[in-house]
Coordinates of C-alpha atoms and ligand atoms in Angstrom, one line a residue:
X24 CA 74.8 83.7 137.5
X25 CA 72.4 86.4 139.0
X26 CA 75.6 89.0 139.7
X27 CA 75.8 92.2 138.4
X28 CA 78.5 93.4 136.1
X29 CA 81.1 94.3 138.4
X30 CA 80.6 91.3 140.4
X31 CA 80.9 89.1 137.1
X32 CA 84.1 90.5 136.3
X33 CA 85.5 89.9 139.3
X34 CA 84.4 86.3 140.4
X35 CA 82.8 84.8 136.7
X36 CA 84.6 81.3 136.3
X37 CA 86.8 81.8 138.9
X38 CA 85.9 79.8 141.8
X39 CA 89.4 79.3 144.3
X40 CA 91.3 76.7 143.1
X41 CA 90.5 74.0 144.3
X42 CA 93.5 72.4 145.5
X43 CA 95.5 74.8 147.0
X44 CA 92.9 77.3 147.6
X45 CA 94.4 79.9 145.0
X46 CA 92.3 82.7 145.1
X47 CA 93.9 84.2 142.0
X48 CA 92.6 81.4 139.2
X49 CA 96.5 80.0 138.8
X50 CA 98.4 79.7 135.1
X51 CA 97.7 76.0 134.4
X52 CA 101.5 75.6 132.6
X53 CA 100.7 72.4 131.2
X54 CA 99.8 70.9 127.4
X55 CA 98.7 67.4 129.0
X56 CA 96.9 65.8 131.9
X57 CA 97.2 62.7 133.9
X58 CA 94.6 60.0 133.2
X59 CA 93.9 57.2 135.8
X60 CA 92.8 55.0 132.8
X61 CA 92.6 55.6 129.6
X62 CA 89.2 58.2 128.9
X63 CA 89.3 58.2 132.8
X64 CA 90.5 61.9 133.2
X65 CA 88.9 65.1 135.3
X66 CA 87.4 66.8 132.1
X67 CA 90.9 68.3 130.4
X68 CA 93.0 66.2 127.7
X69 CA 95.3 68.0 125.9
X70 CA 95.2 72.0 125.7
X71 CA 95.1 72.5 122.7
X72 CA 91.5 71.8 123.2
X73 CA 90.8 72.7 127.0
X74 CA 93.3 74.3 129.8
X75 CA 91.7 75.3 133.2
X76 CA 93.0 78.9 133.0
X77 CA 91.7 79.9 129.5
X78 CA 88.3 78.0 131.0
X79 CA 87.9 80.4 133.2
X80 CA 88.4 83.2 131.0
X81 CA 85.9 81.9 128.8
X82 CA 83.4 81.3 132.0
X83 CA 83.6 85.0 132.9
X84 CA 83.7 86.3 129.7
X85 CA 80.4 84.1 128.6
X86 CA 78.8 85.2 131.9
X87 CA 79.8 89.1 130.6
X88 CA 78.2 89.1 127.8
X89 CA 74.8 86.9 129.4
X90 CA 75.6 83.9 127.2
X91 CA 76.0 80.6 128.2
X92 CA 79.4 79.1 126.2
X93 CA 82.9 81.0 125.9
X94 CA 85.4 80.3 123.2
X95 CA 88.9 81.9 123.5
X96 CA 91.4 82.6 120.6
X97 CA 94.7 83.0 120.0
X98 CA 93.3 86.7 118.6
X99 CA 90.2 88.4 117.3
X100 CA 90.9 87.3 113.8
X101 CA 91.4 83.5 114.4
X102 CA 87.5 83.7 116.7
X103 CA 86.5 85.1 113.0
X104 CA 88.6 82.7 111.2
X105 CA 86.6 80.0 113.3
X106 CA 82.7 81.2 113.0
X107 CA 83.3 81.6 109.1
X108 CA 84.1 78.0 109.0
X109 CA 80.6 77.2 109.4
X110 CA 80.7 77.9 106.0
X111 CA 80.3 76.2 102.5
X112 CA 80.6 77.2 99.4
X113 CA 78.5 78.8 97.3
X114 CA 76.8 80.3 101.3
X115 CA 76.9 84.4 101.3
X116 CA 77.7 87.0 104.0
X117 CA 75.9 90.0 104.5
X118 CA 78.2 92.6 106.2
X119 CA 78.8 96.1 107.0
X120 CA 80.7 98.6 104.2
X121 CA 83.0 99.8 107.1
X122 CA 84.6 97.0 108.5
X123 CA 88.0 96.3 110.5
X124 CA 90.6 95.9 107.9
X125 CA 91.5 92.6 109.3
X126 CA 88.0 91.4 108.9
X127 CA 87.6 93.1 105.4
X128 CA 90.8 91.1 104.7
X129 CA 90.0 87.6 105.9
X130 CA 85.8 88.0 103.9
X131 CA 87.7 89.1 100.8
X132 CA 90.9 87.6 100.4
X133 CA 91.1 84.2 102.2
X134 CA 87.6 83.3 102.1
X135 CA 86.2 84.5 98.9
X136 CA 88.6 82.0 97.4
X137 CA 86.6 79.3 99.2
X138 CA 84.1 80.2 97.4
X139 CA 82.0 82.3 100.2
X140 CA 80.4 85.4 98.3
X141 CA 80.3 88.7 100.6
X142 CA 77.6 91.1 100.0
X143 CA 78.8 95.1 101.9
X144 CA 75.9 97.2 102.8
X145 CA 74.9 100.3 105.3
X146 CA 74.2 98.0 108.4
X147 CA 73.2 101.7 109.9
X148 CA 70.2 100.9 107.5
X149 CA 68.1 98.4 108.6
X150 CA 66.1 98.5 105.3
X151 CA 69.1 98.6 102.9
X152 CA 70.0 94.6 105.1
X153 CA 66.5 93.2 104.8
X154 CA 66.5 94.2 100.8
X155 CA 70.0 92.8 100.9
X156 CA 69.1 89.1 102.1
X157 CA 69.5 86.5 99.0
X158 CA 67.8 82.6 99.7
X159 CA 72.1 81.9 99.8
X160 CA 72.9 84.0 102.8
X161 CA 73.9 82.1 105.9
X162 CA 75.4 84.6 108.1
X163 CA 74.9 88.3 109.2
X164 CA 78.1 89.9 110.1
X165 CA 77.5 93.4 112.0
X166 CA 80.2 96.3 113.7
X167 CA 78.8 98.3 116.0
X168 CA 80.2 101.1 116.6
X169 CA 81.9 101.2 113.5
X170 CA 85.3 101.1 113.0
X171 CA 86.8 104.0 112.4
X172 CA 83.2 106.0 111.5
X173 CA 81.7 104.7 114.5
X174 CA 78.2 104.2 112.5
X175 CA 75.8 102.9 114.8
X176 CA 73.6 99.3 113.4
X177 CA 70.4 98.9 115.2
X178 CA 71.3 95.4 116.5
X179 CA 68.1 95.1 118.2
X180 CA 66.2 95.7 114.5
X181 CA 68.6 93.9 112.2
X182 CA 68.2 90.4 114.6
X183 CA 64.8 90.6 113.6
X184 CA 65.7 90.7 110.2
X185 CA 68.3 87.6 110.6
X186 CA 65.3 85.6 112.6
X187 CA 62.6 86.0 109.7
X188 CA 65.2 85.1 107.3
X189 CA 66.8 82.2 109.9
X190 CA 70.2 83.7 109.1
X191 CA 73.2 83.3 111.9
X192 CA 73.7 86.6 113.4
X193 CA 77.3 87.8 114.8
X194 CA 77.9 90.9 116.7
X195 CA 81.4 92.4 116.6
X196 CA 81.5 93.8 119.8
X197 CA 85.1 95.0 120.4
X198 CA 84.3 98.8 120.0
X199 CA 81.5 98.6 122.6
X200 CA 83.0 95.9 125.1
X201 CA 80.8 94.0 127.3
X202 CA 80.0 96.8 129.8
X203 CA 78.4 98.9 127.4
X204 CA 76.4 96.8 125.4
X205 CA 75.0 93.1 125.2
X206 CA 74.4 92.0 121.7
X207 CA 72.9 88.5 123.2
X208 CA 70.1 90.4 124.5
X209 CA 68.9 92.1 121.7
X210 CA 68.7 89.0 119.5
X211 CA 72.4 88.6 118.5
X212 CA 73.4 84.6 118.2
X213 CA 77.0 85.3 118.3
X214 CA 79.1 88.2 119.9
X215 CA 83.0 88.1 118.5
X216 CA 85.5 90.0 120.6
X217 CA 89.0 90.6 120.1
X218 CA 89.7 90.9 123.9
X219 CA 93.3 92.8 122.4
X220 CA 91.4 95.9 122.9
X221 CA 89.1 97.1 125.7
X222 CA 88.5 93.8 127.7
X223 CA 92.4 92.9 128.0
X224 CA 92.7 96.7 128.0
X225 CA 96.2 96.8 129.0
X226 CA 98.2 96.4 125.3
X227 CA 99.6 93.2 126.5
X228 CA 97.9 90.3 125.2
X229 CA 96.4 89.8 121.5
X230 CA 93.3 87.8 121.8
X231 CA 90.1 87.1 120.5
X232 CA 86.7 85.6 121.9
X233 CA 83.3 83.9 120.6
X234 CA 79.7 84.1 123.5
X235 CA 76.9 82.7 122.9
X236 CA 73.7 80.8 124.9
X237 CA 73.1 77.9 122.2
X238 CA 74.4 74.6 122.9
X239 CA 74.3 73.1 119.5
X240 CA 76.1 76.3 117.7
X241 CA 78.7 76.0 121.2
X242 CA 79.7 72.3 119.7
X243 CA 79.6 73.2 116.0
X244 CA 82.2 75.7 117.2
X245 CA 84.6 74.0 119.9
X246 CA 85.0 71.5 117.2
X247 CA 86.9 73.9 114.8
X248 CA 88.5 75.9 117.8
X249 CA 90.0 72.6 119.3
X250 CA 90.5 71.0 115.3
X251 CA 92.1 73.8 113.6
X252 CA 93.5 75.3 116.9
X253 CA 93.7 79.0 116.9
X254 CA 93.5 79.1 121.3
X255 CA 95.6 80.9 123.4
X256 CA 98.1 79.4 126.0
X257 CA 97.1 80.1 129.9
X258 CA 100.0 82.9 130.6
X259 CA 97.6 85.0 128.1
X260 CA 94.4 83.6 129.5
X261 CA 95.7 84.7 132.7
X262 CA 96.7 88.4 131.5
X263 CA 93.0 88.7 130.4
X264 CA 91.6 87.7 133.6
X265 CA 93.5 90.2 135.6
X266 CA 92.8 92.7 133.2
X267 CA 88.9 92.0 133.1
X268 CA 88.6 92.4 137.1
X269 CA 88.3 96.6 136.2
X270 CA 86.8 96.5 132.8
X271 CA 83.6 98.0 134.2
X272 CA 85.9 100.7 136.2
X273 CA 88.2 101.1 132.7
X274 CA 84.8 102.0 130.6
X275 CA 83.6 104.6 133.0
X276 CA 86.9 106.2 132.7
X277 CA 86.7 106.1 129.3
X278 CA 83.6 106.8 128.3
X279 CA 84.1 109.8 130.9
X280 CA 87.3 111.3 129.3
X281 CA 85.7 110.5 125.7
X282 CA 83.0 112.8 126.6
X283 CA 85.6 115.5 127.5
X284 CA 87.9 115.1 124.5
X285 CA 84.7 115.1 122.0
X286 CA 83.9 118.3 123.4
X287 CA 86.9 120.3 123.1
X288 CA 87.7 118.6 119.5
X289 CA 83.7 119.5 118.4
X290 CA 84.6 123.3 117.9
X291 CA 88.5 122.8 117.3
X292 CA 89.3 125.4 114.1
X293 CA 91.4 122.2 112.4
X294 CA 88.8 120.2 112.8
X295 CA 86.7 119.8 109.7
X296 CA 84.6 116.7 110.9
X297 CA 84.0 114.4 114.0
X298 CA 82.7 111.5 114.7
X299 CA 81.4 110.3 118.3
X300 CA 77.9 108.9 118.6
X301 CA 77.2 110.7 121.8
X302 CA 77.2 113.9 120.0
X303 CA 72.9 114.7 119.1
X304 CA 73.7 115.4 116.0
X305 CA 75.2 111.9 115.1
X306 CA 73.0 110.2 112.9
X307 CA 73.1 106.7 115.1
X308 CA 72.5 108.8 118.4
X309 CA 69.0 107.8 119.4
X310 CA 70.0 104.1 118.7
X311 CA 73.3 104.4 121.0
X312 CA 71.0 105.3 123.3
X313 CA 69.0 102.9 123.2
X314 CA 71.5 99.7 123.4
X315 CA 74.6 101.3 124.7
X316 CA 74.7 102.2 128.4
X317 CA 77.2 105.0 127.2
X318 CA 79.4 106.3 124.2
X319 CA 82.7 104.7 124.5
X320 CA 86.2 106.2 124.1
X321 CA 86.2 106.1 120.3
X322 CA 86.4 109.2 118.5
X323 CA 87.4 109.9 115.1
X324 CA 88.2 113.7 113.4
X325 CA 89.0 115.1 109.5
X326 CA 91.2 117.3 109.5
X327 CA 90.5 120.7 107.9
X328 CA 92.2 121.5 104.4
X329 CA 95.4 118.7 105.8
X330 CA 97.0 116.7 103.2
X331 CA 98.8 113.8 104.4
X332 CA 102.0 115.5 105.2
X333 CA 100.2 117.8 106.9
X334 CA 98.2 114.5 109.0
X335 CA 101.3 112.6 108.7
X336 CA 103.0 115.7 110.6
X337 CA 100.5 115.8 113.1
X338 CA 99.6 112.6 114.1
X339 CA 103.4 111.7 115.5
X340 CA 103.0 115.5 116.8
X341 CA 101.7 114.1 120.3
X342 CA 103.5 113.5 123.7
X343 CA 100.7 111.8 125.7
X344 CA 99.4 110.3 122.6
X345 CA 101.0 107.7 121.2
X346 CA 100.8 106.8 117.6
X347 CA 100.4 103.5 117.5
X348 CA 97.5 101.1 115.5
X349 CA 95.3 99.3 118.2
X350 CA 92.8 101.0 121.0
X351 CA 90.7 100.1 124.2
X352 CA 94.2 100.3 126.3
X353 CA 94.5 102.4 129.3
X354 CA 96.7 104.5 127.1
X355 CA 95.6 106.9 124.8
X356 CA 96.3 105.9 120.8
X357 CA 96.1 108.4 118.0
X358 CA 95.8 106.3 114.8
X359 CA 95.9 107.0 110.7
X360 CA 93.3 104.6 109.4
X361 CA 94.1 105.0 105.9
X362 CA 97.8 103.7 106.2
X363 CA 97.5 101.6 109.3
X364 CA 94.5 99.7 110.6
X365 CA 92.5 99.7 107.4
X366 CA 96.0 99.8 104.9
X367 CA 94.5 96.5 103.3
X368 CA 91.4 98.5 102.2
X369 CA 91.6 99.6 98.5
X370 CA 92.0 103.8 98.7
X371 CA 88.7 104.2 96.4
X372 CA 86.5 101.7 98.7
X373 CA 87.6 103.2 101.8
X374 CA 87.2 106.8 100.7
X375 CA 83.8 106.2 100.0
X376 CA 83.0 105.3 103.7
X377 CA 84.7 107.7 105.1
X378 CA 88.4 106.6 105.4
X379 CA 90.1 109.6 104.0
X380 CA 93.7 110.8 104.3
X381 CA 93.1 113.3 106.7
X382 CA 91.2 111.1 108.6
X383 CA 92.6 109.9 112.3
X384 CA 90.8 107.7 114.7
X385 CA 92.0 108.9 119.1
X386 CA 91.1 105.6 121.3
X387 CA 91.2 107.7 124.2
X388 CA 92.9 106.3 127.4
X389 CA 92.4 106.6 131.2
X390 CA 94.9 109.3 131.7
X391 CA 93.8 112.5 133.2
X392 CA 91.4 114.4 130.7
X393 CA 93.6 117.9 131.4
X394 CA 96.5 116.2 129.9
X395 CA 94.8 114.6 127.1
X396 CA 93.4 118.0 126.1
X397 CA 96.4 120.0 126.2
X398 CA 98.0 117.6 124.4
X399 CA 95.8 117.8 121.8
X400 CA 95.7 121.5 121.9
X401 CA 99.6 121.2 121.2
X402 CA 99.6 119.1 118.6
X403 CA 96.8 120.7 116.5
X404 CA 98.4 124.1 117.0
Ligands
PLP7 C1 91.2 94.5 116.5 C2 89.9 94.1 116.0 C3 89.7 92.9 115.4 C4 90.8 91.8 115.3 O1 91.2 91.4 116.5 P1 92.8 90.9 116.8 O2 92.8 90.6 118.2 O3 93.6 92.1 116.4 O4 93.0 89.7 115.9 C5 88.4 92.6 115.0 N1 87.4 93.5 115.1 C6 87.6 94.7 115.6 C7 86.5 95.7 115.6 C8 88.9 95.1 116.0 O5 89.1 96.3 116.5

C-alpha cells in the first residue's frame, strides 16, 4: 500500500467487514470455522493458526514496518521463541552485550541447552560484528536503541555485514517502534516487536510481532507460530488495533516530552550520567540521525554518589511516575534495571555495560511535560 504512516495505522488490514459493514475490524470470538466440505473453507481453520482479527493486526502491522508478512504472538518473547527455532545445533548467534533481560534469558538459558552457541558483542561497533562472524553463525540478533543504555547499532552498516556473510538479520525494534524507524529498509530481514510497549502503547495487552518482505522465511515461520502456538486470541488482537490507530500521534508526544525531560535531567546536580541519543554528545547521535526520524521517549540517568537505598528511595519517590517494569505506555514509567527488567542478568555482566545500581531507566509518557518535570524535580530533591 502507497499510504503514508498515519494513513497505514489507521486503515492497514482493515478493510469494513465484510458482512455487516463493521467499520471497526470486529473481535472474531471463535477457535473454528464452518467448512462446506471438507478443505472447502474461506481461508481460516482453526485459530490457533489464523483468526480474522489477529489477521488484520498483522496486515497493518506488516504494512507499518514496509514488509510484506505479519506474524502475531502471544508476547515479544514467544515472536523470539519462534525466529530462534530456525535453529540447529551446533548454529551461533551474534548479539548485542546489552540486551532485554528476557532476551538475554531465553539465548542463555533455554536455548544454549539446545545446543545454540551465543557470541555478545558492541553491536554500536560495526567492526567489532564483522571480526565477530564465525563459518557457524546463522543469525544476527541487533537492539536498537539499547535497552536500558540506549546504544545506537548502525543497522544500515551491520545488514551489510549479515549480507556478505549470508547471515539472517533480526531487528529488535520495540525501543524505536515503527514510526521512528524501519529496519526492513535498511537491509534488516526480520523486525521483532513486542507490541506490549509503544505499538499497543496503552499497558493493556502483552504481545509480540515478527515483519518481514520474504515469502519463503514468512512460511518457515507461520509453520512454528501455528505448530508450537505462541498466538494471541482476537480480544488482544483487537486491543492492538485500537491502540495502533495513534501510534504516529503517541510518538510525537513522546519523542516531544522526551526532549523536554532530557533537558531538565542533563544539568540536574543528582545526576551523575544520562543517556538519550538525541543529546550531540551521545556517541550513537549521528547514526540516530540518520535512521531514526526522532529520539524516542527512552531516557536513562546514574545517579550521583546513590547507593541503592538511596535509588531504592527515590525511584518509589514519584507521584506522576509510576514505578513499574515495562515502557512505551501513555503513562510515564520510572524503572530499576538492575532488580527489575534485567534481574536475570548476572550483577558483574551487567555492570560492565552499564547496568549499575544507581542506574534507572524513565519511559516517559504523554502527560503534560510541566507535570513530568516537577515531578521529577520532587523526587530528586
Ligand atoms: C519487552 C521487550 C521484549 C519482550 O517482549 P514481551 O512482550 O514482554 O514478551 C523484547 N525486547 C524488548 C526490547 C523489550 O522491551
Amino acid at each position: 500500500m502507497g499510504y503514508k504512516f498515519a494513513t497505514k495505522a489507521i486503515h492497514a488490514g482493515q478493510e469494513a467487514d465484510p458482512t455487516t459493514g463493521a467499520v471497526m475490524t470486529p473481535i472474531y470470538q471463535t477457535s473454528t470455522y464452518k467448512q462446506a466440505a471438507p478443505g472447502d473453507h474461506k481461508g481460516y481453520e482453526y485459530s490457533r493458526g489464523t483468526n480474522p482479527t489477529r489477521k488484520a493486526l498483522e496486515d497493518c502491522l506488516a504494512a507499518l514496518e514496509n514488509g510484506k508478512y505479519g506474524l502475531a504472538f502471544s508476547s515479544g518473547m514467544a515472536a523470539t521463541d519462534c525466529v530462534l527455532r530456525l535453529l540447529q545445533p551446533g548454529d551461533e548467534v551474534l548479539t548485542g552485550d546489552d540486551l532485554y533481560g528476557g532476551s538475554y534469558r531465553i539465548f542463555t538459558k533455554v536455548y544454549e541447552n539446545y545446543g545454540i552457541k551465543f557470541t555478545f558483542v558492541d553491536t554500536s561497533d560495526v567492526a567489532a560484528v564483522a571480526a565477530a562472524i564465525s563459518p557457524n553463525t546463522k543469525l544476527i540478533w541487533v537492539e536498537t536503541p539499547t535497552n536500558p543504555t540506549l546504544k545506537l547499532a548502525d543497522v544500515q552498516a551491520i545488514g551489510e555485514v549479515a549480507k556478505k556473510a549470508k547471515v539472517l538479520y533480526v531487528v529488535d525494534n520495540t525501543f524505536a517502534s515503527p514510526y521512528l524507524q524501519n529496519p526492513l529498509d535498511l537491509g534488516a530481514d526480520l523486525v521483532m516487536h513486542s507490541v506490549t510497549k509503544y505499538i499497543a502503547g496503552h499497558s493493556d495487552v502483552v504481545m509480540g510481532a515478527l515483519l518481514m518482505k520474504d515469502e519463503e522465511l514468512y512460511k518457515k515461520l507461520f509453520f512454528y507460530y501455528n505448530a508450537v502456538g505462541g498466538t494471541p486470541g482476537p480480544q488482544d488482537s483487537f486491543l492492538a488495533l485500537r491502540g495502533i490507530k495513534t501510534l504516529h500521534l503517541r510518538m510525537k508526544a513522546h519523542c516531544e516530552n522526551g526532549r523536554q525531560v532530557a533537558a531538565f535531567l542533563q544539568h540536574h546536580p543528582k545526576v551523575e550520567k544520562i543517556y538519550w541519543p538525541g543529546f550531540e554528545t551521545h556517541p550513537g547521535h549521528e547514526i540516530a540521525k540518520k535512521q531514526m526520524k526522532d529520539f524516542g521517549g527512552m531516557i536513562s540517568i546514574v545517579l550521583k554518589g546513590a547507593d541503592l537505598k538511596e535509588t531504592f528511595r527515590i525511584a518509589s519517590n514519584f507521584n506522576v511516575f509510576t514505578l513499574a517494569e515495562s515502557l512505551g505506555g501513555v503513562e510515564s514509567l520510572i524503572n530499576h534495571p538492575a532488580t527489575m527488567t534485567h534481574g536475570s542478568i548476572p550483577k558483574e555482566t551487567r555492570e560492565k555495560v552499564g547496568v549499575v545500581d544507581n542506574l534507572l531507566r524513565i519511559s516517559v509518557g504523554i502527560e503534560d511535560a510541566e507535570d513530568l518535570i516537577a515531578d521529577l524535580k520532587q523526587a530528586l530533591s
